[in-house]
Structures are given as C-alpha cells and as structure tokens.
Amino acid sequence: LVAGQLYAVPREAAAQQWYATPEAGWSDLRGIAVGGRVGAKVVGGLDLVGQGLVFFPDESGVGDPGVAVDRSAWQLSTNAMYVFDRSRVLSPYVGAGVRYGASDLTVVVDGLRASREQSGFGMNFLGGVRFPRIPAAPFVEVRFGDDTWTLTGGVLVGLLSG
C-alpha cells in the first residue's frame, strides 16, 4: 500500500435482470389478444412489469345480416408480481397492478352510424406459473379485473443483467 494513494474497490452491483416477453392469449369479453411486456427482477421474488395487449374481438354473429359491426380494444398495465421460487421447474407467481384500457364499438345500419368509446383505469389481479428450466422459460398467466378475465402465455427473453 503506497501512502497517499487511493484504490477503487469494485462493489457488487444489485442483481437486476430485465426481460421482454411476447405473449398471446384470449379474453372472455374481448377475444384474441397479442402483445408483450417488459419486466425487471427487482429483488428476491419481486418483479415489476409493464405490459400492453391489443384485442381482436370476433365480430361474426354480433349483428344481423346487413349490419356492420366494428369493435376494438387495447390495454396497458403496470403490475408488481411475487415469484415464489425461481429455482424450481414449476415457478408460480401472483400479483396486482393498475391498468388503463380503451374499447370502441361502431354499428352501421342502413347508412346510419352509432359509435361508443369507453376508456379508463382499473385494477389487475393475476396469477400464473413459469417454467424457468425449460428453454425460453415459457409462462401461462390469468388476469382478472372489471368482471372479465384474460388468459395469456408466452416466453421470457432475457435482455440485460445489472
């Protein structure tokens, strides 16, 4: 040790891993859904996740012949999830969060058009299971909120580790 000289000692960085997740699923009210999420393993079993879904509702049979119906819906959410044991083959988790969504319905009958748009905030309550030891770490998740549910699945793609 030389007198008057300072040495930089590297410190261990907090383990934070980022991941991206393409996903697809089904909603009981809105039909087929596709989207993705970006998440971070924060500490212990806690993950923070931002998610977006676009829904493609089935319009066949919604209106009588000659009636044009167009529906659309999307949502963005932020969730906190607790993963019980990341080291197991089957890794369950639960969580809650806030969601903002919008939906639109347009009906055209004999050239007359009626439209209704609705948007707002709601709560998400979710649960799922990850399979971290299987390649691509697939997951299945169900989300509940506002008298509806959405079932999604996807794969976890690691992005950055800190």
mmCIF file of C-alpha atoms in Angstrom:
data_model
loop_
_atom_site.group_PDB
_atom_site.id
_atom_site.type_symbol
_atom_site.label_atom_id
_atom_site.label_comp_id
_atom_site.label_asym_id
_atom_site.label_seq_id
_atom_site.Cartn_x
_atom_site.Cartn_y
_atom_site.Cartn_z
ATOM 1 C CA LEU A 1 0.000 0.000 0.000
ATOM 2 C CA VAL A 2 1.516 3.314 -1.104
ATOM 3 C CA ALA A 3 0.890 6.298 1.186
ATOM 4 C CA GLY A 4 -1.462 8.918 -0.236
ATOM 5 C CA GLN A 5 -2.800 6.652 -3.000
ATOM 6 C CA LEU A 6 -6.480 5.729 -3.220
ATOM 7 C CA TYR A 7 -7.646 2.462 -4.654
ATOM 8 C CA ALA A 8 -11.032 1.860 -6.205
ATOM 9 C CA VAL A 9 -12.546 -1.351 -4.953
ATOM 10 C CA PRO A 10 -15.324 -2.723 -7.149
ATOM 11 C CA ARG A 11 -18.585 -3.307 -5.352
ATOM 12 C CA GLU A 12 -21.064 -5.982 -6.182
ATOM 13 C CA ALA A 13 -23.949 -4.487 -8.142
ATOM 14 C CA ALA A 14 -27.511 -5.232 -7.128
ATOM 15 C CA ALA A 15 -28.789 -8.129 -9.173
ATOM 16 C CA GLN A 16 -31.379 -6.705 -11.525
ATOM 17 C CA GLN A 17 -32.329 -8.578 -14.662
ATOM 18 C CA TRP A 18 -34.519 -7.219 -17.432
ATOM 19 C CA TYR A 19 -36.647 -9.361 -19.734
ATOM 20 C CA ALA A 20 -39.042 -8.905 -22.620
ATOM 21 C CA THR A 21 -41.984 -11.166 -23.280
ATOM 22 C CA PRO A 22 -44.024 -11.588 -26.435
ATOM 23 C CA GLU A 23 -47.402 -13.025 -25.499
ATOM 24 C CA ALA A 24 -50.728 -14.118 -26.913
ATOM 25 C CA GLY A 25 -53.994 -15.083 -25.304
ATOM 26 C CA TRP A 26 -57.748 -14.915 -25.011
ATOM 27 C CA SER A 27 -60.177 -12.652 -23.130
ATOM 28 C CA ASP A 28 -63.690 -13.794 -22.307
ATOM 29 C CA LEU A 29 -65.166 -10.436 -23.444
ATOM 30 C CA ARG A 30 -62.628 -9.207 -25.981
ATOM 31 C CA GLY A 31 -61.414 -12.317 -27.828
ATOM 32 C CA ILE A 32 -57.914 -12.943 -29.152
ATOM 33 C CA ALA A 33 -55.112 -10.846 -27.644
ATOM 34 C CA VAL A 34 -51.494 -10.234 -28.680
ATOM 35 C CA GLY A 35 -48.903 -8.031 -27.070
ATOM 36 C CA GLY A 36 -45.848 -8.017 -24.929
ATOM 37 C CA ARG A 37 -44.301 -6.975 -21.684
ATOM 38 C CA VAL A 38 -41.054 -5.686 -20.303
ATOM 39 C CA GLY A 39 -40.135 -6.633 -16.764
ATOM 40 C CA ALA A 40 -37.393 -6.485 -14.212
ATOM 41 C CA LYS A 41 -36.462 -8.893 -11.458
ATOM 42 C CA VAL A 42 -36.031 -6.296 -8.728
ATOM 43 C CA VAL A 43 -35.106 -8.121 -5.531
ATOM 44 C CA GLY A 44 -35.861 -11.564 -4.129
ATOM 45 C CA GLY A 45 -39.081 -12.750 -5.745
ATOM 46 C CA LEU A 46 -40.353 -9.282 -6.715
ATOM 47 C CA ASP A 47 -40.798 -8.413 -10.404
ATOM 48 C CA LEU A 48 -42.110 -5.113 -11.805
ATOM 49 C CA VAL A 49 -43.751 -5.475 -15.210
ATOM 50 C CA GLY A 50 -45.153 -3.114 -17.849
ATOM 51 C CA GLN A 51 -47.495 -4.767 -20.346
ATOM 52 C CA GLY A 52 -49.526 -3.939 -23.435
ATOM 53 C CA LEU A 53 -52.240 -6.007 -25.137
ATOM 54 C CA VAL A 54 -54.280 -5.413 -28.287
ATOM 55 C CA PHE A 55 -57.502 -7.399 -28.652
ATOM 56 C CA PHE A 56 -59.098 -8.683 -31.855
ATOM 57 C CA PRO A 57 -62.739 -9.384 -30.993
ATOM 58 C CA ASP A 58 -64.704 -11.750 -33.227
ATOM 59 C CA GLU A 59 -67.471 -9.763 -34.914
ATOM 60 C CA SER A 60 -69.228 -12.641 -36.700
ATOM 61 C CA GLY A 61 -72.719 -13.196 -35.400
ATOM 62 C CA VAL A 62 -72.751 -9.947 -33.406
ATOM 63 C CA GLY A 63 -75.189 -8.156 -35.716
ATOM 64 C CA ASP A 64 -77.934 -9.177 -38.105
ATOM 65 C CA PRO A 65 -77.157 -9.530 -41.837
ATOM 66 C CA GLY A 66 -76.734 -6.077 -43.335
ATOM 67 C CA VAL A 67 -75.489 -4.640 -40.043
ATOM 68 C CA ALA A 68 -71.801 -3.699 -39.953
ATOM 69 C CA VAL A 69 -70.125 -4.045 -36.567
ATOM 70 C CA ASP A 70 -66.570 -2.937 -35.748
ATOM 71 C CA ARG A 71 -65.043 -3.444 -32.298
ATOM 72 C CA SER A 72 -61.562 -2.744 -30.954
ATOM 73 C CA ALA A 73 -59.869 -2.785 -27.569
ATOM 74 C CA TRP A 74 -56.403 -2.367 -26.038
ATOM 75 C CA GLN A 75 -54.874 -2.033 -22.596
ATOM 76 C CA LEU A 76 -51.633 -1.024 -20.878
ATOM 77 C CA SER A 77 -50.827 -2.172 -17.354
ATOM 78 C CA THR A 78 -48.203 -1.946 -14.651
ATOM 79 C CA ASN A 79 -48.005 -4.883 -12.256
ATOM 80 C CA ALA A 80 -45.990 -5.961 -9.228
ATOM 81 C CA MET A 81 -45.579 -9.748 -9.097
ATOM 82 C CA TYR A 82 -44.172 -12.045 -6.465
ATOM 83 C CA VAL A 83 -42.489 -15.202 -7.825
ATOM 84 C CA PHE A 84 -42.451 -17.856 -5.091
ATOM 85 C CA ASP A 85 -39.366 -19.866 -6.108
ATOM 86 C CA ARG A 86 -37.393 -19.053 -9.259
ATOM 87 C CA SER A 87 -35.212 -22.161 -8.960
ATOM 88 C CA ARG A 88 -37.949 -24.799 -9.363
ATOM 89 C CA VAL A 89 -39.127 -26.405 -12.577
ATOM 90 C CA LEU A 90 -42.607 -25.021 -11.865
ATOM 91 C CA SER A 91 -42.425 -21.448 -10.511
ATOM 92 C CA PRO A 92 -45.833 -19.964 -9.507
ATOM 93 C CA TYR A 93 -46.459 -16.235 -9.021
ATOM 94 C CA VAL A 94 -49.211 -13.810 -8.001
ATOM 95 C CA GLY A 95 -49.558 -10.084 -8.434
ATOM 96 C CA ALA A 96 -51.636 -6.958 -8.670
ATOM 97 C CA GLY A 97 -51.471 -3.765 -10.654
ATOM 98 C CA VAL A 98 -53.162 -0.890 -12.414
ATOM 99 C CA ARG A 99 -54.410 -0.951 -15.978
ATOM 100 C CA TYR A 100 -55.577 1.675 -18.469
ATOM 101 C CA GLY A 101 -57.672 0.467 -21.364
ATOM 102 C CA ALA A 102 -59.903 1.641 -24.167
ATOM 103 C CA SER A 103 -62.560 -0.008 -26.286
ATOM 104 C CA ASP A 104 -64.640 1.156 -29.218
ATOM 105 C CA LEU A 105 -67.851 -0.183 -30.769
ATOM 106 C CA THR A 106 -69.268 1.078 -34.073
ATOM 107 C CA VAL A 107 -72.517 -0.184 -35.606
ATOM 108 C CA VAL A 108 -73.743 0.831 -39.083
ATOM 109 C CA VAL A 109 -77.356 0.049 -40.095
ATOM 110 C CA ASP A 110 -78.757 1.314 -43.429
ATOM 111 C CA GLY A 111 -76.100 4.020 -43.595
ATOM 112 C CA LEU A 112 -76.766 5.227 -40.045
ATOM 113 C CA ARG A 113 -73.732 5.020 -37.788
ATOM 114 C CA ALA A 114 -73.639 4.736 -33.999
ATOM 115 C CA SER A 115 -70.406 4.647 -32.043
ATOM 116 C CA ARG A 116 -69.447 4.244 -28.408
ATOM 117 C CA GLU A 117 -65.979 4.634 -26.964
ATOM 118 C CA GLN A 118 -65.044 3.803 -23.404
ATOM 119 C CA SER A 119 -61.747 4.170 -21.566
ATOM 120 C CA GLY A 120 -60.464 4.283 -18.042
ATOM 121 C CA PHE A 121 -58.373 2.826 -15.259
ATOM 122 C CA GLY A 122 -58.932 -0.459 -13.484
ATOM 123 C CA MET A 123 -57.213 -2.988 -11.249
ATOM 124 C CA ASN A 124 -55.436 -6.193 -12.301
ATOM 125 C CA PHE A 125 -55.205 -9.260 -10.110
ATOM 126 C CA LEU A 126 -53.116 -12.007 -11.644
ATOM 127 C CA GLY A 127 -51.590 -15.385 -11.107
ATOM 128 C CA GLY A 128 -49.506 -17.667 -13.223
ATOM 129 C CA VAL A 129 -46.771 -20.182 -13.498
ATOM 130 C CA ARG A 130 -43.350 -20.004 -15.143
ATOM 131 C CA PHE A 131 -41.210 -22.912 -16.294
ATOM 132 C CA PRO A 132 -37.716 -21.378 -15.880
ATOM 133 C CA ARG A 133 -35.747 -24.586 -16.512
ATOM 134 C CA ILE A 134 -37.359 -25.226 -19.886
ATOM 135 C CA PRO A 135 -35.695 -23.463 -22.873
ATOM 136 C CA ALA A 136 -37.171 -19.987 -23.464
ATOM 137 C CA ALA A 137 -38.783 -20.120 -19.961
ATOM 138 C CA PRO A 138 -42.459 -20.272 -21.042
ATOM 139 C CA PHE A 139 -45.250 -18.979 -18.803
ATOM 140 C CA VAL A 140 -49.044 -19.080 -18.516
ATOM 141 C CA GLU A 141 -50.963 -16.334 -16.712
ATOM 142 C CA VAL A 142 -54.549 -15.377 -15.941
ATOM 143 C CA ARG A 143 -55.579 -11.798 -15.132
ATOM 144 C CA PHE A 144 -58.853 -10.706 -13.543
ATOM 145 C CA GLY A 145 -60.407 -7.255 -13.427
ATOM 146 C CA ASP A 146 -63.678 -5.435 -14.109
ATOM 147 C CA ASP A 147 -65.795 -8.602 -14.432
ATOM 148 C CA THR A 148 -63.559 -10.069 -17.130
ATOM 149 C CA TRP A 149 -60.543 -12.363 -17.369
ATOM 150 C CA THR A 150 -57.667 -12.724 -19.801
ATOM 151 C CA LEU A 151 -55.533 -15.849 -20.214
ATOM 152 C CA THR A 152 -52.111 -15.315 -21.806
ATOM 153 C CA GLY A 153 -48.935 -17.263 -22.407
ATOM 154 C CA GLY A 154 -45.509 -16.509 -23.777
ATOM 155 C CA VAL A 155 -41.772 -16.878 -23.330
ATOM 156 C CA LEU A 156 -39.293 -14.852 -21.283
ATOM 157 C CA VAL A 157 -36.399 -13.398 -23.249
ATOM 158 C CA GLY A 158 -33.541 -12.052 -21.108
ATOM 159 C CA LEU A 159 -32.336 -8.565 -22.032
ATOM 160 C CA LEU A 160 -29.846 -7.074 -19.573
ATOM 161 C CA SER A 161 -28.332 -8.015 -16.243
ATOM 162 C CA GLY A 162 -27.034 -5.423 -13.877
#
